[in-house]
CSV table of C-alpha atoms in Angstrom, one decimal:
chain,number,residue,atom,x,y,z
A,1,UNK,CA,0.0,0.0,-0.1
A,2,UNK,CA,1.2,3.5,-0.8
A,3,UNK,CA,0.9,5.9,2.2
A,4,UNK,CA,1.5,9.5,2.9
A,5,UNK,CA,2.7,10.1,6.5
A,6,UNK,CA,2.4,13.7,7.6
A,7,UNK,CA,3.5,15.4,10.8
A,8,UNK,CA,4.3,18.9,12.0
A,9,UNK,CA,7.0,17.4,14.2
A,10,UNK,CA,10.8,17.2,13.4
A,11,UNK,CA,10.9,13.5,13.9
A,12,UNK,CA,14.7,13.1,14.0
A,13,UNK,CA,16.6,12.7,16.2
A,14,UNK,CA,13.9,10.8,17.9
A,15,UNK,CA,15.0,11.7,21.5
A,16,UNK,CA,11.8,12.6,23.2
A,17,UNK,CA,8.0,12.5,23.7
A,18,UNK,CA,6.2,13.3,20.5
A,19,UNK,CA,9.3,12.5,18.3
A,20,UNK,CA,9.2,8.9,19.7
A,21,UNK,CA,5.5,8.6,18.9
A,22,UNK,CA,6.0,9.9,15.5
A,23,UNK,CA,9.1,7.8,14.6
A,24,UNK,CA,7.7,4.6,15.8
A,25,UNK,CA,4.4,5.0,14.0
A,26,UNK,CA,6.5,5.7,10.9
A,27,UNK,CA,8.7,2.6,11.5
A,28,UNK,CA,5.6,0.4,12.1
A,29,UNK,CA,4.3,1.4,8.7
A,30,UNK,CA,7.6,0.5,7.1
A,31,UNK,CA,7.7,-2.8,9.1
A,32,UNK,CA,4.2,-3.6,7.8
A,33,UNK,CA,5.6,-3.5,4.3
A,34,UNK,CA,4.0,-0.3,3.1
A,35,UNK,CA,5.7,2.2,0.8
A,36,UNK,CA,5.6,5.5,2.8
A,37,UNK,CA,6.2,9.1,1.6
A,38,UNK,CA,6.9,10.8,5.0
A,39,UNK,CA,6.2,14.6,5.0
A,40,UNK,CA,8.0,15.8,8.0
A,41,UNK,CA,10.0,18.7,9.4
A,42,UNK,CA,13.8,18.8,10.0
A,43,UNK,CA,14.4,21.8,12.2
A,44,UNK,CA,17.5,20.3,13.8
A,45,UNK,CA,19.1,19.7,10.4
A,46,UNK,CA,19.5,16.0,11.2
A,47,UNK,CA,21.2,13.8,8.6
A,48,UNK,CA,18.2,11.8,7.4
A,49,UNK,CA,20.5,9.1,5.9
A,50,UNK,CA,21.2,8.0,9.4
A,51,UNK,CA,17.6,7.4,9.9
A,52,UNK,CA,16.8,5.4,6.6
A,53,UNK,CA,13.9,3.0,6.8
A,54,UNK,CA,13.0,0.5,4.2
A,55,UNK,CA,10.5,1.8,1.6
A,56,UNK,CA,10.3,5.3,3.3
A,57,UNK,CA,11.2,8.5,1.5
A,58,UNK,CA,11.5,11.8,3.5
A,59,UNK,CA,10.0,15.0,2.1
A,60,UNK,CA,10.8,18.1,4.3
A,61,UNK,CA,8.5,21.0,4.9
A,62,UNK,CA,9.6,24.1,6.7
A,63,UNK,CA,8.3,25.6,9.8
A,64,UNK,CA,6.7,29.0,9.1
A,65,UNK,CA,7.0,31.4,12.1
A,66,UNK,CA,3.5,32.5,13.3
A,67,UNK,CA,2.6,36.1,12.5
A,68,UNK,CA,1.4,38.2,15.3
A,69,UNK,CA,-2.2,38.2,13.9
A,70,UNK,CA,-2.1,34.3,13.7
A,71,UNK,CA,-1.0,34.2,17.3
A,72,UNK,CA,-3.8,36.6,18.4
A,73,UNK,CA,-6.7,35.0,16.3
A,74,UNK,CA,-5.6,31.3,16.2
A,75,UNK,CA,-6.1,31.3,12.5
A,76,UNK,CA,-3.3,28.8,12.1
A,77,UNK,CA,-5.5,26.2,13.5
A,78,UNK,CA,-7.5,26.3,10.3
A,79,UNK,CA,-5.0,27.6,7.6
A,80,UNK,CA,-3.2,25.1,5.4
A,81,UNK,CA,0.6,25.5,4.7
A,82,UNK,CA,1.3,26.3,1.1
A,83,UNK,CA,4.5,24.3,1.2
A,84,UNK,CA,2.7,21.2,2.8
A,85,UNK,CA,0.0,21.4,0.1
A,86,UNK,CA,2.5,21.7,-2.7
A,87,UNK,CA,4.3,18.5,-1.4
A,88,UNK,CA,0.9,16.6,-1.0
A,89,UNK,CA,0.0,17.7,-4.6
A,90,UNK,CA,3.4,16.5,-6.0
A,91,UNK,CA,3.4,13.2,-4.3
A,92,UNK,CA,-0.2,12.4,-5.3
A,93,UNK,CA,0.6,13.3,-8.9
A,94,UNK,CA,3.6,11.1,-9.0
A,95,UNK,CA,2.3,8.1,-7.0
A,96,UNK,CA,-1.0,6.3,-6.6
A,97,UNK,CA,-1.7,7.0,-2.8
A,98,UNK,CA,-4.0,4.6,-1.0
A,99,UNK,CA,-4.0,6.2,2.6
A,100,UNK,CA,-2.9,9.2,4.4
A,101,UNK,CA,-1.8,8.9,8.0
A,102,UNK,CA,-1.9,12.4,9.6
A,103,UNK,CA,-0.1,12.4,12.9
A,104,UNK,CA,0.0,14.8,15.8
A,105,UNK,CA,-1.6,18.0,16.6
A,106,UNK,CA,-4.1,20.1,14.8
A,107,UNK,CA,-3.8,18.9,11.3
A,108,UNK,CA,-7.5,17.9,10.7
A,109,UNK,CA,-7.9,20.7,8.1
A,110,UNK,CA,-5.8,18.7,5.7
A,111,UNK,CA,-8.2,15.8,5.6
A,112,UNK,CA,-10.3,17.3,2.8
A,113,UNK,CA,-7.4,17.4,0.4
A,114,UNK,CA,-7.3,13.6,0.6
A,115,UNK,CA,-11.0,12.8,0.8
A,116,UNK,CA,-11.6,14.8,-2.5
A,117,UNK,CA,-9.1,12.5,-4.2
A,118,UNK,CA,-10.7,9.3,-2.8
A,119,UNK,CA,-7.8,8.7,-0.4
A,120,UNK,CA,-8.6,7.2,2.9
A,121,UNK,CA,-7.4,9.1,6.1
A,122,UNK,CA,-6.2,7.8,9.5
A,123,UNK,CA,-5.8,10.7,11.9
A,124,UNK,CA,-3.4,10.3,14.8
A,125,UNK,CA,-3.8,12.1,18.1
A,126,UNK,CA,-1.2,12.2,21.0
A,127,UNK,CA,-3.4,13.5,23.6
A,128,UNK,CA,-6.8,14.9,24.5
A,129,UNK,CA,-5.2,18.3,24.1
A,130,UNK,CA,-7.8,20.6,25.4
A,131,UNK,CA,-7.7,18.8,28.7
A,132,UNK,CA,-4.0,19.5,28.9
A,133,UNK,CA,-4.5,23.2,27.9
A,134,UNK,CA,-7.0,23.6,30.7
A,135,UNK,CA,-4.2,22.7,33.1
A,136,UNK,CA,-2.0,25.6,32.0
A,137,UNK,CA,-1.3,28.1,34.8
A,138,UNK,CA,-3.2,31.4,34.3
A,139,UNK,CA,-2.9,34.0,37.1
A,140,UNK,CA,-3.7,37.3,35.3
A,141,UNK,CA,-7.0,38.1,33.6
A,142,UNK,CA,-5.2,38.3,30.2
A,143,UNK,CA,-3.7,34.7,30.8
A,144,UNK,CA,-7.1,33.4,31.8
A,145,UNK,CA,-8.6,34.8,28.6
A,146,UNK,CA,-5.7,33.4,26.4
A,147,UNK,CA,-6.2,29.9,28.0
A,148,UNK,CA,-9.9,30.0,27.4
A,149,UNK,CA,-9.3,31.1,23.8
A,150,UNK,CA,-6.8,28.2,23.3
A,151,UNK,CA,-9.1,25.6,24.7
A,152,UNK,CA,-11.9,27.0,22.5
A,153,UNK,CA,-9.8,26.9,19.4
A,154,UNK,CA,-8.6,23.4,20.0
A,155,UNK,CA,-12.2,22.1,20.6
A,156,UNK,CA,-13.4,24.0,17.5
A,157,UNK,CA,-10.7,22.3,15.4
A,158,UNK,CA,-11.5,18.9,16.8
A,159,UNK,CA,-15.2,19.0,16.3
A,160,UNK,CA,-14.8,20.6,12.9
A,161,UNK,CA,-12.5,18.0,11.4
A,162,UNK,CA,-11.6,14.9,13.4
A,163,UNK,CA,-14.8,13.0,12.6
A,164,UNK,CA,-14.1,13.4,8.9
A,165,UNK,CA,-11.2,10.9,9.2
A,166,UNK,CA,-11.9,7.3,8.3
A,167,UNK,CA,-10.1,6.1,11.4
A,168,UNK,CA,-8.8,8.0,14.5
A,169,UNK,CA,-5.9,6.8,16.6
A,170,UNK,CA,-5.9,7.4,20.5
A,171,UNK,CA,-3.3,6.7,23.0
A,172,UNK,CA,-5.1,5.8,26.2
A,173,UNK,CA,-8.5,4.6,27.5
A,174,UNK,CA,-9.0,8.1,29.0
A,175,UNK,CA,-8.5,9.6,25.6
A,176,UNK,CA,-10.7,7.1,24.0
A,177,UNK,CA,-13.6,8.1,26.3
A,178,UNK,CA,-12.8,11.8,25.6
A,179,UNK,CA,-13.0,11.4,21.8
A,180,UNK,CA,-16.2,9.3,21.8
A,181,UNK,CA,-18.0,12.5,22.7
A,182,UNK,CA,-17.8,13.8,19.1
A,183,UNK,CA,-16.5,10.8,17.0
A,184,UNK,CA,-18.3,7.6,16.0
A,185,UNK,CA,-16.8,5.0,18.4
A,186,UNK,CA,-16.4,2.6,15.5
A,187,UNK,CA,-13.8,4.9,14.1
A,188,UNK,CA,-11.6,5.0,17.2
A,189,UNK,CA,-8.6,2.7,17.6
A,190,UNK,CA,-6.6,2.5,20.8
A,191,UNK,CA,-2.9,2.4,19.7
A,192,UNK,CA,-1.0,3.6,22.8
A,193,UNK,CA,2.5,5.1,22.7
A,194,UNK,CA,4.8,2.2,22.0
A,195,UNK,CA,8.5,1.5,21.5
A,196,UNK,CA,10.5,-1.0,19.4
A,197,UNK,CA,11.5,-3.7,21.9
A,198,UNK,CA,14.6,-4.5,19.7
A,199,UNK,CA,16.0,-1.0,20.3
A,200,UNK,CA,15.6,-1.3,24.0
A,201,UNK,CA,17.4,-4.6,24.5
A,202,UNK,CA,20.2,-2.5,26.1
A,203,UNK,CA,21.9,-3.7,29.2
A,204,UNK,CA,24.2,-1.4,31.1
A,205,UNK,CA,25.9,-1.7,34.5
A,206,UNK,CA,23.6,-0.1,37.1
A,207,UNK,CA,25.2,2.9,38.8
A,208,UNK,CA,24.4,2.6,42.5
A,209,UNK,CA,22.4,5.5,44.0
A,210,UNK,CA,21.8,7.1,40.7
A,211,UNK,CA,18.2,8.4,39.8
A,212,UNK,CA,17.3,9.9,36.5
A,213,UNK,CA,14.5,12.1,35.3
A,214,UNK,CA,14.2,12.4,31.5
A,215,UNK,CA,11.9,15.0,29.8
A,216,UNK,CA,11.6,18.0,27.6
A,217,UNK,CA,11.8,20.5,30.4
A,218,UNK,CA,10.6,23.3,28.2
A,219,UNK,CA,7.1,21.8,28.4
A,220,UNK,CA,5.2,23.3,31.3
A,221,UNK,CA,4.0,20.0,32.9
A,222,UNK,CA,7.6,18.7,33.0
A,223,UNK,CA,8.9,22.0,34.4
A,224,UNK,CA,6.2,22.3,37.0
A,225,UNK,CA,6.8,18.6,38.0
A,226,UNK,CA,10.5,19.3,38.4
A,227,UNK,CA,9.9,22.5,40.4
A,228,UNK,CA,7.6,20.6,42.8
A,229,UNK,CA,10.1,17.7,43.2
A,230,UNK,CA,13.1,20.1,43.8
A,231,UNK,CA,11.2,22.5,46.1
A,232,UNK,CA,8.9,20.1,48.0
A,233,UNK,CA,10.4,16.5,47.8
A,234,UNK,CA,14.3,16.9,47.6
A,235,UNK,CA,16.0,17.3,50.9
A,236,UNK,CA,19.4,16.9,52.5
A,237,UNK,CA,18.7,13.2,53.3
A,238,UNK,CA,17.8,12.4,49.6
A,239,UNK,CA,20.9,14.5,48.5
A,240,UNK,CA,23.1,12.4,50.7
A,241,UNK,CA,21.6,9.0,49.5
A,242,UNK,CA,21.2,9.7,45.7
A,243,UNK,CA,22.6,11.6,42.7
A,244,UNK,CA,19.8,12.8,40.3
A,245,UNK,CA,20.5,13.4,36.7
A,246,UNK,CA,18.1,15.6,34.7
A,247,UNK,CA,18.3,14.5,31.0
A,248,UNK,CA,16.6,16.3,28.2
A,249,UNK,CA,15.9,19.6,26.4
A,250,UNK,CA,15.8,22.6,28.7
A,251,UNK,CA,16.9,20.7,31.8
A,252,UNK,CA,19.9,23.1,32.5
A,253,UNK,CA,17.7,26.1,32.0
A,254,UNK,CA,14.9,24.6,34.2
A,255,UNK,CA,17.3,23.8,37.1
A,256,UNK,CA,18.9,27.1,36.8
A,257,UNK,CA,15.6,28.9,37.0
A,258,UNK,CA,14.5,26.9,40.0
A,259,UNK,CA,17.7,26.8,42.1
A,260,UNK,CA,20.1,29.4,40.4
A,261,UNK,CA,22.5,26.6,39.4
A,262,UNK,CA,22.7,23.6,36.9
A,263,UNK,CA,24.5,21.6,39.6
A,264,UNK,CA,22.6,21.8,42.9
A,265,UNK,CA,22.4,19.6,46.0
A,266,UNK,CA,23.6,16.4,44.1
A,267,UNK,CA,21.0,17.2,41.2
A,268,UNK,CA,22.8,17.8,37.9
A,269,UNK,CA,21.2,18.9,34.6
A,270,UNK,CA,22.9,17.4,31.5
A,271,UNK,CA,20.8,19.2,28.8
A,272,UNK,CA,19.6,17.7,25.6
A,273,UNK,CA,21.2,14.4,24.5
A,274,UNK,CA,20.8,12.4,21.3
A,275,UNK,CA,19.7,9.3,23.0
A,276,UNK,CA,18.5,8.9,26.6
A,277,UNK,CA,18.5,5.0,26.7
A,278,UNK,CA,22.0,4.8,28.1
A,279,UNK,CA,21.2,7.1,30.9
A,280,UNK,CA,18.0,5.2,31.9
A,281,UNK,CA,19.5,1.8,31.6
A,282,UNK,CA,22.5,2.8,33.9
A,283,UNK,CA,20.2,4.3,36.6
A,284,UNK,CA,18.8,2.5,39.7
A,285,UNK,CA,15.5,4.2,39.2
A,286,UNK,CA,13.6,6.8,37.2
A,287,UNK,CA,11.5,9.4,38.8
A,288,UNK,CA,8.4,10.8,37.1
A,289,UNK,CA,7.0,13.6,39.4
A,290,UNK,CA,4.3,14.9,37.1
A,291,UNK,CA,1.3,16.9,38.4
A,292,UNK,CA,-0.3,17.6,35.0
A,293,UNK,CA,-0.8,16.0,31.6
A,294,UNK,CA,-2.6,13.1,29.8
A,295,UNK,CA,-2.0,10.2,27.5
A,296,UNK,CA,0.6,7.5,28.1
A,297,UNK,CA,4.1,8.7,29.2
A,298,UNK,CA,6.8,7.7,26.8
A,299,UNK,CA,9.4,8.4,29.5
A,300,UNK,CA,7.6,5.8,31.6
A,301,UNK,CA,7.5,3.3,28.7
A,302,UNK,CA,11.3,3.8,28.1
A,303,UNK,CA,12.1,2.9,31.7
A,304,UNK,CA,9.8,-0.1,31.6
A,305,UNK,CA,11.4,-1.3,28.3
A,306,UNK,CA,14.9,-0.9,30.0
A,307,UNK,CA,14.1,-2.9,33.2
A,308,UNK,CA,14.4,0.3,35.3
A,309,UNK,CA,12.1,0.7,38.3
A,310,UNK,CA,9.9,3.8,38.4
A,311,UNK,CA,9.0,6.1,41.3
A,312,UNK,CA,6.2,8.4,40.2
A,313,UNK,CA,3.1,10.3,41.0
A,314,UNK,CA,-0.2,8.8,39.9
A,315,UNK,CA,-0.3,11.4,37.0
A,316,UNK,CA,3.2,10.3,36.0
A,317,UNK,CA,2.1,6.7,35.2
A,318,UNK,CA,-1.5,7.6,34.2
A,319,UNK,CA,-2.7,5.5,31.4
A,320,UNK,CA,0.0,2.9,31.7
A,321,UNK,CA,-1.0,-0.6,32.5
A,322,UNK,CA,1.2,-2.1,35.3
A,323,UNK,CA,1.0,-2.9,39.0
A,324,UNK,CA,4.7,-2.6,39.5
A,325,UNK,CA,5.2,1.1,39.9
A,326,UNK,CA,6.1,2.9,43.1
A,327,UNK,CA,3.4,5.5,43.3
A,328,UNK,CA,3.4,8.5,45.7
A,329,UNK,CA,1.3,11.7,45.3
A,330,UNK,CA,2.2,13.9,48.3
A,331,UNK,CA,5.7,15.4,48.8
A,332,UNK,CA,6.1,13.6,52.1
A,333,UNK,CA,5.0,10.1,50.6
A,334,UNK,CA,7.3,10.6,47.5
A,335,UNK,CA,10.3,11.4,49.8
A,336,UNK,CA,9.6,8.4,52.0
A,337,UNK,CA,9.3,6.2,49.0
A,338,UNK,CA,12.7,7.3,47.8
A,339,UNK,CA,14.3,7.0,51.2
A,340,UNK,CA,13.1,3.4,51.3
A,341,UNK,CA,14.1,2.7,47.7
A,342,UNK,CA,17.2,0.4,47.4
A,343,UNK,CA,16.9,-0.6,43.8
A,344,UNK,CA,14.9,-3.6,42.6
A,345,UNK,CA,16.0,-5.6,39.6
A,346,UNK,CA,13.0,-7.9,40.0
A,347,UNK,CA,10.7,-4.8,39.9
A,348,UNK,CA,12.5,-3.7,36.7
A,349,UNK,CA,12.1,-7.2,35.1
A,350,UNK,CA,8.3,-7.2,35.9
A,351,UNK,CA,8.0,-3.8,34.3
A,352,UNK,CA,9.7,-5.0,31.1
A,353,UNK,CA,7.2,-7.9,31.0
A,354,UNK,CA,4.3,-5.6,31.3
A,355,UNK,CA,5.8,-3.4,28.5
A,356,UNK,CA,6.1,-6.4,26.1
A,357,UNK,CA,2.4,-7.4,26.7
A,358,UNK,CA,1.0,-3.8,25.9
A,359,UNK,CA,3.5,-1.3,24.6
A,360,UNK,CA,5.9,-3.3,22.3
A,361,UNK,CA,6.0,-2.7,18.6
A,362,UNK,CA,5.1,-6.3,17.9
A,363,UNK,CA,1.7,-5.8,19.5
A,364,UNK,CA,1.0,-2.3,18.2
A,365,UNK,CA,1.9,-2.8,14.7
A,366,UNK,CA,-1.1,-5.1,14.5
A,367,UNK,CA,-3.3,-2.5,16.2
A,368,UNK,CA,-2.1,0.0,13.6
A,369,UNK,CA,-2.7,-2.5,10.7
A,370,UNK,CA,-6.3,-2.9,12.0
A,371,UNK,CA,-7.0,0.8,12.0
A,372,UNK,CA,-5.7,1.1,8.3
A,373,UNK,CA,-7.7,-1.9,7.2
A,374,UNK,CA,-10.8,-0.4,8.7
A,375,UNK,CA,-10.1,2.9,7.0
A,376,UNK,CA,-9.7,1.2,3.7
A,377,UNK,CA,-12.9,-0.8,3.9
A,378,UNK,CA,-15.4,1.5,5.9
A,379,UNK,CA,-18.4,2.7,3.8
């Protein structure tokens, strides 16, 4: 089958959150034997030859900075990119496209281009985004107005376009319930965030007393989780027992903003890295102190895949099926859990087993295949 895969994400290097989701969907399409024309961004200037996949051709579309009027009115939620449309038109003229997989964010306004050409559409969602936007902090009257505007625009886009897709992918049972409010349930397919288990068959010596937190710390829920953890949970007893590494984009700036330093009380921020797997695999535990968000946490799945125990808030492991997390929601309980934590290879192995049952590529390739099959045959 010939497929157009489209995302507004710069998929490579696939070193976090939405990049991982985008990459593994793309890789699953390749593994299923489809010929894929991937229309992606490449803001980091990655050498795409290093990320070659069988039967996948990359087409790059630029990120256009938003004009002031677009930011104020939200018109970009409904305006098609001329560069993207030109790429779609070129690919469809040169190839007989069967299905379009539109992944991530507010891209529903592109569905009509494909439907007019008789091309079936599978729309991917990464979250119930308006519910995340409602969690944004807003103190001033202006901030409250802007948050209300953002949620309204997101809901307007969803309800204007999402139901026009032939199949819609959601990442959690919570998101499934959310999207059932305005999409025919028969069109909804649960394909949780997943990873290729073969890429996570990594064994590294565990460094005693090392904890890791991985995230894109420029995202507010990750920053606020870190702020809470540093200010409310971390104390001299924990600093004496553990070293904590913060790994990911914006980690140095985040720790600097919270503490005034990038190396504070046995917490060190390492910044963006090309691959977090080695850091997770060598740690005794991963901490996920999230207070906001939805979906299934890729940072959680990465730790599970690498046999690394997880200490988290309920929100940090929300949507992930396992009974082997260490969960604590108050600062005092989180601190106590860490002080009692001595590493647990058995817990790590149990998490890996749970990962294989629900979040492996082997399982989710078939779920994706079912969604594509449905889209092709729905009347």
